[in-house]
Short mmCIF file of N, CA and C in Angstrom, two decimals:
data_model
loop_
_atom_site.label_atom_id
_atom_site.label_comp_id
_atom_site.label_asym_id
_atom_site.label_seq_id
_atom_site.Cartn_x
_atom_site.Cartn_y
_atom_site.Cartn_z
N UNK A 819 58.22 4.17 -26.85
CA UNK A 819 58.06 5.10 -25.74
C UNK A 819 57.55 4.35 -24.52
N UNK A 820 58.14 4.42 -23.21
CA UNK A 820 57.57 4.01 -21.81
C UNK A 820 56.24 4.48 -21.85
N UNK A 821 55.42 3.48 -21.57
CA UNK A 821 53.59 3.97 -21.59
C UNK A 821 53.52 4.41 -20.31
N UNK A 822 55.01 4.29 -18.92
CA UNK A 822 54.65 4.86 -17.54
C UNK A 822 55.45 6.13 -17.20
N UNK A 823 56.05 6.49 -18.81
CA UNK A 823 56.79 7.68 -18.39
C UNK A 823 56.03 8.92 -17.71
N UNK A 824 54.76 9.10 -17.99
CA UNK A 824 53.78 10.16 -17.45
C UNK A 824 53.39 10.05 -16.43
N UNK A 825 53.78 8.67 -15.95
CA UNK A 825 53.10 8.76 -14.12
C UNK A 825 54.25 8.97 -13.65
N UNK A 826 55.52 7.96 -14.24
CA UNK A 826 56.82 8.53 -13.24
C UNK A 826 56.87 9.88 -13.29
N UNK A 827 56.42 10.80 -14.03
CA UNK A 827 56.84 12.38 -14.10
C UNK A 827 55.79 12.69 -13.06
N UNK A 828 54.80 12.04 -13.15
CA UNK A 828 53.65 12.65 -12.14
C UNK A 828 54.25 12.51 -10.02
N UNK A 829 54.62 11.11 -10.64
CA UNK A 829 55.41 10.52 -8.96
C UNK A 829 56.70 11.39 -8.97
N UNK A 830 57.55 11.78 -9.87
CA UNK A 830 58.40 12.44 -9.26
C UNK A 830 58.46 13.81 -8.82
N UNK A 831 57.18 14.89 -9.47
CA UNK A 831 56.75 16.07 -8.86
C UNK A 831 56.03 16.08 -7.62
N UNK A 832 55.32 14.95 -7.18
CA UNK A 832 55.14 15.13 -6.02
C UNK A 832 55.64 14.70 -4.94
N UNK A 833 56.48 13.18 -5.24
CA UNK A 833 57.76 13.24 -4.54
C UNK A 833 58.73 14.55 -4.04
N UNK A 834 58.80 15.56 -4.84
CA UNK A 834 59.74 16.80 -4.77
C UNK A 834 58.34 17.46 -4.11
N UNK A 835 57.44 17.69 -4.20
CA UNK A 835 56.43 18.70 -3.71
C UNK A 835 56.56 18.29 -2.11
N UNK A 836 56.11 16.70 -1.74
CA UNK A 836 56.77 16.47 -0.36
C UNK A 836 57.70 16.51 0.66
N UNK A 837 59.13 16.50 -0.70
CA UNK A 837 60.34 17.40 0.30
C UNK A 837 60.13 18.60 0.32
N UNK A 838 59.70 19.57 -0.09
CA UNK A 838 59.22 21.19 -0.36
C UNK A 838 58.52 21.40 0.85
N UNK A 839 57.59 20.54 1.22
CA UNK A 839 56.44 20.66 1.90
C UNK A 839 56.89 20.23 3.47
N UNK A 840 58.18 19.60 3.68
CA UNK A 840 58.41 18.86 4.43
C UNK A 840 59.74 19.89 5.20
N UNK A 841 60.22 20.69 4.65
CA UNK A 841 61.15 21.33 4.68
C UNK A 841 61.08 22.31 5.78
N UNK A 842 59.72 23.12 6.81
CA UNK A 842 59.62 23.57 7.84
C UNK A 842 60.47 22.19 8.96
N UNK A 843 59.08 21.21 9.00
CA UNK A 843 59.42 20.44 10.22
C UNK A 843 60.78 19.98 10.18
N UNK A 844 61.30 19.94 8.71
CA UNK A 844 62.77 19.06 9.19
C UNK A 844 63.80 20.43 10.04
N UNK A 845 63.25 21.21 8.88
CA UNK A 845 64.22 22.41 10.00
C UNK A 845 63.91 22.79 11.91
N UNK A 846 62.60 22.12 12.06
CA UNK A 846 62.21 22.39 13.20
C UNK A 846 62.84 21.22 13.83
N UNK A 847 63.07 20.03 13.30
CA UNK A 847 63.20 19.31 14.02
C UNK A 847 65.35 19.06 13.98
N UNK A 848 65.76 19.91 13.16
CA UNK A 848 67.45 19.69 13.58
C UNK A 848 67.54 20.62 14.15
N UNK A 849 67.16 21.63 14.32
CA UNK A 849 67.09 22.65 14.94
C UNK A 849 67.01 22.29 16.53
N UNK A 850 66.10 21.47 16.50
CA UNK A 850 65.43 20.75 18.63
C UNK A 850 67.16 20.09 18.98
N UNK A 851 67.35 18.99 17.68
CA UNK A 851 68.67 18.16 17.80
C UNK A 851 70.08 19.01 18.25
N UNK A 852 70.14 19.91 17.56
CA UNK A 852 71.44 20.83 17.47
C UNK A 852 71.22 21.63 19.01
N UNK A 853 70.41 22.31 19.28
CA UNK A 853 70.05 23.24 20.27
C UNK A 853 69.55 22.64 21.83
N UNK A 854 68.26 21.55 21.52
CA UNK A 854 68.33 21.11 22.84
C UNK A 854 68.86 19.60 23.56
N UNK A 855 68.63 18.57 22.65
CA UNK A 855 69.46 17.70 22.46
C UNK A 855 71.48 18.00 22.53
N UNK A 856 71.62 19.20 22.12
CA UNK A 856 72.75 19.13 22.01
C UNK A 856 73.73 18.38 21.44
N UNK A 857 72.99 17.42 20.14
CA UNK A 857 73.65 16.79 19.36
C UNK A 857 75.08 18.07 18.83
N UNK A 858 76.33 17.56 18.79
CA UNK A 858 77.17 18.54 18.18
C UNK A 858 77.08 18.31 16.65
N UNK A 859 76.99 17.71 16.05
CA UNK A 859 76.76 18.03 14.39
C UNK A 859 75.97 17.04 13.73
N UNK A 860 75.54 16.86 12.51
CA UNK A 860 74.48 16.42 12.04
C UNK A 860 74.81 16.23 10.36
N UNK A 861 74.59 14.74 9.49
CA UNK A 861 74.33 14.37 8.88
C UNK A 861 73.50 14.49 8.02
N UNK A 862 72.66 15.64 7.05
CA UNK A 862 71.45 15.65 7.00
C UNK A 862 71.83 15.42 4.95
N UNK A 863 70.41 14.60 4.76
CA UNK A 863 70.15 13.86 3.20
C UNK A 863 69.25 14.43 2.65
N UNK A 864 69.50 14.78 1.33
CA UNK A 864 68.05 15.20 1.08
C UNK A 864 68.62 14.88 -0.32
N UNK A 865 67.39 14.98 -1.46
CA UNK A 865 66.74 14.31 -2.81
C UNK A 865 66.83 15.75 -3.82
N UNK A 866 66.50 16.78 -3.69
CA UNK A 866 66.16 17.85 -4.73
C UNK A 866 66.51 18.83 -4.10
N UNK A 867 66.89 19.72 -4.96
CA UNK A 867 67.96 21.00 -5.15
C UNK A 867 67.19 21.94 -4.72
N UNK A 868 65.78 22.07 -4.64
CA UNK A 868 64.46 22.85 -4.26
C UNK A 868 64.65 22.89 -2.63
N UNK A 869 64.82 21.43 -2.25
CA UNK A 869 64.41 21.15 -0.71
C UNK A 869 66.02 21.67 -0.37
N UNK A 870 67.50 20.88 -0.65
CA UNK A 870 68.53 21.45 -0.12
C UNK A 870 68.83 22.96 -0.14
N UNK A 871 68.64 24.02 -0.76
CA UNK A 871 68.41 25.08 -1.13
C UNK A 871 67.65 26.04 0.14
N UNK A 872 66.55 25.23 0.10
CA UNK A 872 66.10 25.48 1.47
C UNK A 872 65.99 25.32 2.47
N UNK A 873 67.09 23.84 2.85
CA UNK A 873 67.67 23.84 4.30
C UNK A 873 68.92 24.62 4.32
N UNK A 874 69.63 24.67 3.34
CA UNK A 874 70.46 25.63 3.49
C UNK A 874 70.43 26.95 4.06
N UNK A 875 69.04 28.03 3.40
CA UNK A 875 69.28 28.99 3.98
C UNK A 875 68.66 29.39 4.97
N UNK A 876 67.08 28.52 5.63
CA UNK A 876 66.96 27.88 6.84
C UNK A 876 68.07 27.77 7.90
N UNK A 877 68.93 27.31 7.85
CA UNK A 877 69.82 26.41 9.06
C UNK A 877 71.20 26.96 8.92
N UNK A 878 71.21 28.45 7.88
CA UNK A 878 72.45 28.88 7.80
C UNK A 878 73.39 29.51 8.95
N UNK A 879 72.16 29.19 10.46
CA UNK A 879 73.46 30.21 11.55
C UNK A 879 73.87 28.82 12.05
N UNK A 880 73.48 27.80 11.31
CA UNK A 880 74.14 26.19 12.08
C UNK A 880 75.76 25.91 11.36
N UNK A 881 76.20 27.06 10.10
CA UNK A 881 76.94 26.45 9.55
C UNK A 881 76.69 25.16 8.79
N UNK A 882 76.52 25.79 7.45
CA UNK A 882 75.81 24.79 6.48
C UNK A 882 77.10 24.51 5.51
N UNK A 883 77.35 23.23 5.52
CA UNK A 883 78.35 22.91 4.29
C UNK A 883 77.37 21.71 3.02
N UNK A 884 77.57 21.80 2.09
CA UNK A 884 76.44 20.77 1.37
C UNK A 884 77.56 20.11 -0.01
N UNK A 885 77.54 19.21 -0.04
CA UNK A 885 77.82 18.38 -0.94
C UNK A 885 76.45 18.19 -2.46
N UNK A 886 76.39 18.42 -3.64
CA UNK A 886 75.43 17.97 -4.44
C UNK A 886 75.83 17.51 -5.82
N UNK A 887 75.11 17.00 -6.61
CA UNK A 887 75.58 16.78 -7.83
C UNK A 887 76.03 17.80 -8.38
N UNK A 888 77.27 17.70 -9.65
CA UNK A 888 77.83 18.37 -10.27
C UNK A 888 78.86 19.25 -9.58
N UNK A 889 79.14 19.02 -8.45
CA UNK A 889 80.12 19.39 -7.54
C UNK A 889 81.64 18.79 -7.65
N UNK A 890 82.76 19.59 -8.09
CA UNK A 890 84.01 19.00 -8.19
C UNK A 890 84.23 18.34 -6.47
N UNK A 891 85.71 17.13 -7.26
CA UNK A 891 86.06 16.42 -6.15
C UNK A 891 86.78 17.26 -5.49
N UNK A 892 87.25 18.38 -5.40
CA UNK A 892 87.58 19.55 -4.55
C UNK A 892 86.98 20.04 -3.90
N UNK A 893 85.90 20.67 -4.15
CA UNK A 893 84.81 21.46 -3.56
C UNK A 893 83.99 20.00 -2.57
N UNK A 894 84.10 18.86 -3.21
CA UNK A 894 83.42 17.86 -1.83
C UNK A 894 84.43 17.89 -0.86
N UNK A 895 85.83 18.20 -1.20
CA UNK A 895 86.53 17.22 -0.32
C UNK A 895 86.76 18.48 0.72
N UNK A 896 86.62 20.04 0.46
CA UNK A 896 86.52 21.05 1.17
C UNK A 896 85.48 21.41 1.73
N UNK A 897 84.60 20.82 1.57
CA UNK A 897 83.15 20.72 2.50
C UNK A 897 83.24 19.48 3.30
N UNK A 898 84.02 18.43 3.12
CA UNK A 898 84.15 17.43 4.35
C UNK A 898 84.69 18.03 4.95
N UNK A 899 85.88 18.61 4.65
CA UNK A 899 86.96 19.13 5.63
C UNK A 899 86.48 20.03 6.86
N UNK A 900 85.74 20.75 6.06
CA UNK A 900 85.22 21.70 6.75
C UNK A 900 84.44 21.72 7.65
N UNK A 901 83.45 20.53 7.18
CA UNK A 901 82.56 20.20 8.47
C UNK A 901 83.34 19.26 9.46
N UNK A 902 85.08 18.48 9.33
CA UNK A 902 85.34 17.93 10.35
C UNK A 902 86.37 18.94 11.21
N UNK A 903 86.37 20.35 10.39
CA UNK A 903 87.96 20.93 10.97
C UNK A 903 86.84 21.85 12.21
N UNK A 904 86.00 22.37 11.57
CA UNK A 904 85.39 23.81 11.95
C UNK A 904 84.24 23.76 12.84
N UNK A 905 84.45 23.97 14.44
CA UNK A 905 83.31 23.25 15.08
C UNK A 905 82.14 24.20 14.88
N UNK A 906 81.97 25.38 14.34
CA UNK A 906 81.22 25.93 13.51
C UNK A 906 79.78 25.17 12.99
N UNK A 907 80.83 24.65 11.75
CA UNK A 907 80.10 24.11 10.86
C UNK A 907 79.53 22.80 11.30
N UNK A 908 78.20 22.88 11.59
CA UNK A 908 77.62 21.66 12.45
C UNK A 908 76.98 20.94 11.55
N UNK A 909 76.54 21.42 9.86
CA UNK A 909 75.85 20.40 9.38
C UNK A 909 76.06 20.04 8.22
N UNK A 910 76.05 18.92 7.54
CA UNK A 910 76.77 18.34 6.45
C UNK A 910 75.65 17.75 5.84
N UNK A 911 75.40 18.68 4.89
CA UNK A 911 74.01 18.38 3.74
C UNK A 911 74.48 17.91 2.49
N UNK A 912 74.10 16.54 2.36
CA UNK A 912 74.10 15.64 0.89
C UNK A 912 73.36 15.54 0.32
N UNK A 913 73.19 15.72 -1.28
CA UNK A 913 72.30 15.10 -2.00
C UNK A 913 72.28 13.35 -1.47
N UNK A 914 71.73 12.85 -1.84
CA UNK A 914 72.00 11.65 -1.63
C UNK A 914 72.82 10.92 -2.51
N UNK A 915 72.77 10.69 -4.37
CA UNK A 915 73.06 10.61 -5.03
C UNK A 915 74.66 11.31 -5.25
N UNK A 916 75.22 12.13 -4.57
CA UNK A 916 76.41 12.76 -4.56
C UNK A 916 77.34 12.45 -3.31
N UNK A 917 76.73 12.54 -2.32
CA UNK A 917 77.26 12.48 -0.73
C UNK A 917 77.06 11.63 -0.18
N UNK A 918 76.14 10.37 -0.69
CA UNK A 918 75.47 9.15 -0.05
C UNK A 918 76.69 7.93 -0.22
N UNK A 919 78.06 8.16 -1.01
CA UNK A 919 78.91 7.26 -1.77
C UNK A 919 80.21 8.06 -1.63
N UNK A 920 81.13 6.94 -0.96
CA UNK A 920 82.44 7.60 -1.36
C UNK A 920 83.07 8.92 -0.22
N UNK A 921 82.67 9.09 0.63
CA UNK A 921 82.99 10.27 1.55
C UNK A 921 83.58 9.71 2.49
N UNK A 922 84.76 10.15 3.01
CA UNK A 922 85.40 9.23 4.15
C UNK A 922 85.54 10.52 5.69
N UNK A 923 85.51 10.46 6.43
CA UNK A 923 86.03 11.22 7.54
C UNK A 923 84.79 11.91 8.53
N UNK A 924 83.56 11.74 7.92
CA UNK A 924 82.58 12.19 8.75
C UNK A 924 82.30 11.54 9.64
N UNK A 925 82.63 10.19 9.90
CA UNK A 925 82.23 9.26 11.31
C UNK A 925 83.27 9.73 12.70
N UNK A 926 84.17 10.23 12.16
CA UNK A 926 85.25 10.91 13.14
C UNK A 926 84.77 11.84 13.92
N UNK A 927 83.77 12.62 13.59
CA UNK A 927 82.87 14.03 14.18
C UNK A 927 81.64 14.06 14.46
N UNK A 928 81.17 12.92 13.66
CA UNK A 928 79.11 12.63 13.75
C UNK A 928 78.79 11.28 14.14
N UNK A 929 77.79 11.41 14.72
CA UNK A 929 77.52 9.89 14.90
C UNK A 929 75.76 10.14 14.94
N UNK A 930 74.73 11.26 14.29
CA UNK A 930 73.74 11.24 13.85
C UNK A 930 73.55 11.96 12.23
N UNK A 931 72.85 10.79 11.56
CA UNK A 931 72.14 11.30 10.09
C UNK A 931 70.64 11.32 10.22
N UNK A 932 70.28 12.11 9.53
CA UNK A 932 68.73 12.76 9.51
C UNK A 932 68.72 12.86 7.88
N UNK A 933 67.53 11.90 7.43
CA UNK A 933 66.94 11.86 6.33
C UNK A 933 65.57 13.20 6.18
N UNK A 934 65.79 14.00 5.48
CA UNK A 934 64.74 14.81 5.09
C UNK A 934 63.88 14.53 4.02
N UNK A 935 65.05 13.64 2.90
CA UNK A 935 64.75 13.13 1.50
C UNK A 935 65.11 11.27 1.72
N UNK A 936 64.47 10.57 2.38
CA UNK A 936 65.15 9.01 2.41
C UNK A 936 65.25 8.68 0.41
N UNK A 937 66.18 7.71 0.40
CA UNK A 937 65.97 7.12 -1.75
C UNK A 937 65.15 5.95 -0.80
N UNK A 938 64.49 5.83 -2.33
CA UNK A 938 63.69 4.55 -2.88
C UNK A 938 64.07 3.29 -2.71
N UNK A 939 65.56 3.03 -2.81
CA UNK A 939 66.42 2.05 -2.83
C UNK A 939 67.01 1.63 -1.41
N UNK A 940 66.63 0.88 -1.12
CA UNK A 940 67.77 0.52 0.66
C UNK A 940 69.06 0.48 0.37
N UNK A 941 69.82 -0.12 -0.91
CA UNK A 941 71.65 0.05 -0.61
C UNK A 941 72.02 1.85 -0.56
N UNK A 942 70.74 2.77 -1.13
CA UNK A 942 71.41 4.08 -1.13
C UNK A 942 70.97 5.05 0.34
N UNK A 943 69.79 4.18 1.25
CA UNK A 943 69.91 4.19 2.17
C UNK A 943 70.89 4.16 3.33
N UNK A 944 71.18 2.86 2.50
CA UNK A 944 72.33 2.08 3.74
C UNK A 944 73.37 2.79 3.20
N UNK A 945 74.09 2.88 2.45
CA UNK A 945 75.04 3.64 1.85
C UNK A 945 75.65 5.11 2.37
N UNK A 946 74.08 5.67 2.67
CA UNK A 946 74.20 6.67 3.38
C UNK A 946 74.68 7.18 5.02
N UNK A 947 74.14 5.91 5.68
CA UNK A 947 74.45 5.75 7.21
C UNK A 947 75.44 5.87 7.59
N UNK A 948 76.02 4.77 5.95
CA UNK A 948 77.58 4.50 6.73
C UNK A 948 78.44 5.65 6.01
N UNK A 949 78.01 6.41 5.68
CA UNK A 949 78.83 7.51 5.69
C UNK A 949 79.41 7.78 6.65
N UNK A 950 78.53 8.03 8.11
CA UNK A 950 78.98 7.81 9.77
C UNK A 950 79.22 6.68 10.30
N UNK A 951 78.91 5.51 9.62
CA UNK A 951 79.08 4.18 10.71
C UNK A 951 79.67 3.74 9.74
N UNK A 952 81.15 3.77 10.15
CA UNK A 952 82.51 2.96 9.37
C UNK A 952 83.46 3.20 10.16
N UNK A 953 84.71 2.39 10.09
CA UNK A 953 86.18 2.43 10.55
C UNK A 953 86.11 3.65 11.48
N UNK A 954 86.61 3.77 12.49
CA UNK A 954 87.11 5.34 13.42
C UNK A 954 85.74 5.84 14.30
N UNK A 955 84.67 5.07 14.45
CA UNK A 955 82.89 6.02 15.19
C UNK A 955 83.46 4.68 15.83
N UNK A 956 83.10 6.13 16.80
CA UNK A 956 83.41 4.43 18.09
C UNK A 956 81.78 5.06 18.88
N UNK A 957 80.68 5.35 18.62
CA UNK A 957 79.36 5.43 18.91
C UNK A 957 78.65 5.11 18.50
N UNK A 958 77.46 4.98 19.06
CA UNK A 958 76.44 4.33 18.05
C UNK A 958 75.83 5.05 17.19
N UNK A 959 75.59 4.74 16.16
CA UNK A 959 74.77 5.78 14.58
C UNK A 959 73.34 5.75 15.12
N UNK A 960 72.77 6.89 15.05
CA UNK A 960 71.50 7.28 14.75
C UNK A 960 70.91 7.83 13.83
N UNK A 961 70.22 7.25 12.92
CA UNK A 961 69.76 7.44 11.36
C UNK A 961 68.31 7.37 11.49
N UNK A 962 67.86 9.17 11.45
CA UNK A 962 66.30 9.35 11.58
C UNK A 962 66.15 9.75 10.17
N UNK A 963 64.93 9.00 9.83
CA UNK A 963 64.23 9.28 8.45
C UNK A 963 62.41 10.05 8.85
N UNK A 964 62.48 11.22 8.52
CA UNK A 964 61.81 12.33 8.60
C UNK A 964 60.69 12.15 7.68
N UNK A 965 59.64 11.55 8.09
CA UNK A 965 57.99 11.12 6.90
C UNK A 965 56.83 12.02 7.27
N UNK A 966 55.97 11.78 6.47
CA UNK A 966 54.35 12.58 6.50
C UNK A 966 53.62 11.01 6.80
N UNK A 967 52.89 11.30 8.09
CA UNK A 967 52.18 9.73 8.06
C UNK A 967 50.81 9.94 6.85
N UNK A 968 51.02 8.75 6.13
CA UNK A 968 49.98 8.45 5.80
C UNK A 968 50.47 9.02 3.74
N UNK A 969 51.97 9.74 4.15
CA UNK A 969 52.36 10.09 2.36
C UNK A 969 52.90 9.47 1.59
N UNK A 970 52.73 9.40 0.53
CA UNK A 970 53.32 8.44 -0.67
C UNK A 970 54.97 7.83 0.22
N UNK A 971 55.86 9.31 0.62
CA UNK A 971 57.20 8.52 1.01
C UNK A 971 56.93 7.75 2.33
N UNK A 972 56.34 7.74 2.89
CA UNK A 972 55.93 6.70 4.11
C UNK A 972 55.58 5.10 3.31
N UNK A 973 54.97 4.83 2.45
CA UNK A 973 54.13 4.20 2.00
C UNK A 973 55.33 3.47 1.02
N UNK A 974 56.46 4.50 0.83
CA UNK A 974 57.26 3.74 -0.28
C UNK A 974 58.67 3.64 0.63
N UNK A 975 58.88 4.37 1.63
CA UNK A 975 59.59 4.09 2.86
C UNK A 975 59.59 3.01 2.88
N UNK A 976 58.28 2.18 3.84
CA UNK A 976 58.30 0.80 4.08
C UNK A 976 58.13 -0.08 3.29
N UNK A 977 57.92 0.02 1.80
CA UNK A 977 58.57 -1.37 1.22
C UNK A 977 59.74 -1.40 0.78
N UNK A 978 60.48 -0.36 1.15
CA UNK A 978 62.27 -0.05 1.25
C UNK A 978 62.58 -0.85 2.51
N UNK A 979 61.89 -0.41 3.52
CA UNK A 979 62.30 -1.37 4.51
C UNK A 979 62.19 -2.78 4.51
N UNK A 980 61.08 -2.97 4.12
CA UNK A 980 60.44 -4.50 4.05
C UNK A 980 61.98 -5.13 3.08
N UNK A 981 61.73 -4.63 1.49
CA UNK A 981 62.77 -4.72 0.67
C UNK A 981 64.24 -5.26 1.46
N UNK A 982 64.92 -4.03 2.00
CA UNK A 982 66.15 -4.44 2.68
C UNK A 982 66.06 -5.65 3.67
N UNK A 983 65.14 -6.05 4.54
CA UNK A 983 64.82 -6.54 5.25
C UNK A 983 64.93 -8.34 4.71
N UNK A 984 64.40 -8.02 3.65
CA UNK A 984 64.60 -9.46 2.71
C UNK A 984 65.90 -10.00 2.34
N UNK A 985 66.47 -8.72 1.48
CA UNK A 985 67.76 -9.07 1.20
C UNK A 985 69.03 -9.30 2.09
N UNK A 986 68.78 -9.04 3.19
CA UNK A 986 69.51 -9.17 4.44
C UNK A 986 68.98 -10.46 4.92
N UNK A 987 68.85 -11.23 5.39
CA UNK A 987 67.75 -12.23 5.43
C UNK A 987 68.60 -13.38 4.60
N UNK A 988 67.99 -13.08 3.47
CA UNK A 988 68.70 -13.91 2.45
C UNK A 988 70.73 -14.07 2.55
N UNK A 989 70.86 -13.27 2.36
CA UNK A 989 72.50 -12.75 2.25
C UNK A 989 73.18 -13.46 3.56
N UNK A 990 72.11 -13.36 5.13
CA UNK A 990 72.50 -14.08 5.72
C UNK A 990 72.46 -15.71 5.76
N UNK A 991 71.21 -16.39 5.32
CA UNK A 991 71.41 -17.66 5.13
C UNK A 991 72.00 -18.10 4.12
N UNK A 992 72.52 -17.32 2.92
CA UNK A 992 73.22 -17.71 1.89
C UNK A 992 74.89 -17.73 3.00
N UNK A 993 74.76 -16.83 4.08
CA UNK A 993 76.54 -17.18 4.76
C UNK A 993 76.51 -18.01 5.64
N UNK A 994 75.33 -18.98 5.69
CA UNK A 994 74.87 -19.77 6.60
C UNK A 994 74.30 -19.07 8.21
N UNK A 995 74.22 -18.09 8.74
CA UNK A 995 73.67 -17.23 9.38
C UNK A 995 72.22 -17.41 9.53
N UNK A 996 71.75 -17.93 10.92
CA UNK A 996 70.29 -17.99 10.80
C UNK A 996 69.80 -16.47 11.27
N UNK A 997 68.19 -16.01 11.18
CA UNK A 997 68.42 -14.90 11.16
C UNK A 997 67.33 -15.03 12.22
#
């Protein structure tokens, strides 16, 4: 038996208690994006079915389409569609783990993602961006990651950053690339 299975259970309820908890300001804050910013549509990530659930019905006069686990490749590929056909539908909510991989056509319509839920991992980070920053975005990506100063995901944020930061680094002097 893992002797750290009881703390990971402990870190992952309050990991989820922080997207729960976090779930006003993010709505306050796509809400500023969509309305006074006038961003036209939006990228938004999130981690647990608790927190998407409740940006969903939060942000439902924004036109909410959501991608999540256990979702047929139909039902994703009619929620891309939808958020690129229907100027309506302004926001395109991923699990991360479902929508963070593999989605093609959203850089054509968005060129901002908003983390509510950032992963642990920088490639599922990065993974995620370029959902919008690939082939056809001819703008620049803006990828806001949404923290509690001073909370566990702040704290595990930046050694994600630090993390990527390395391996990029490396990857470049391994192509001879000084950095």
């Amino acid at each position: 038996k893992d002797p750290f299975s009881e703390i990971w259970g402990m870190i992952s309820t309050v990991r989820r208690e922080m997207g729960e908890a976090k779930v006003p300001r993010v709505m306050e804050h796509v809400k500023y994006l969509l309305d006074i910013v006038e961003v036209p549509k939006i990228v938004l990530f999130a981690h647990h079915k608790s927190v998407m659930n409740s940006l969903t019905e939060g942000l439902k006069n924004y036109g909410v389409v959501q991608v999540r686990g256990g979702v047929s490749s139909v039902a994703k590929n009619n929620a891309v569609q939808q958020f690129i056909n229907n100027k309506d539908t302004r926001i395109f909510l991923g699990q991360l783990d479902a929508a963070g991989f593999g989605i093609d056509g959203l850089q054509n319509v968005c060129d901002h993602v908003v983390f509510a839920e950032p992963a642990w991992v920088p490639g599922t980070n990065e993974q995620a961006v370029d959902r919008c920053h690939r082939i056809g975005q001819h703008s620049n990506v803006i990828a806001q990651f949404l923290l509690v100063e001073g909370s566990l995901d702040e704290r595990v944020l930046a050694a994600v950053f630090d993390k990527a930061h390395g391996i990029h680094q490396v990857l470049d002097e391994y192509h001879g690339e000084a950095p």
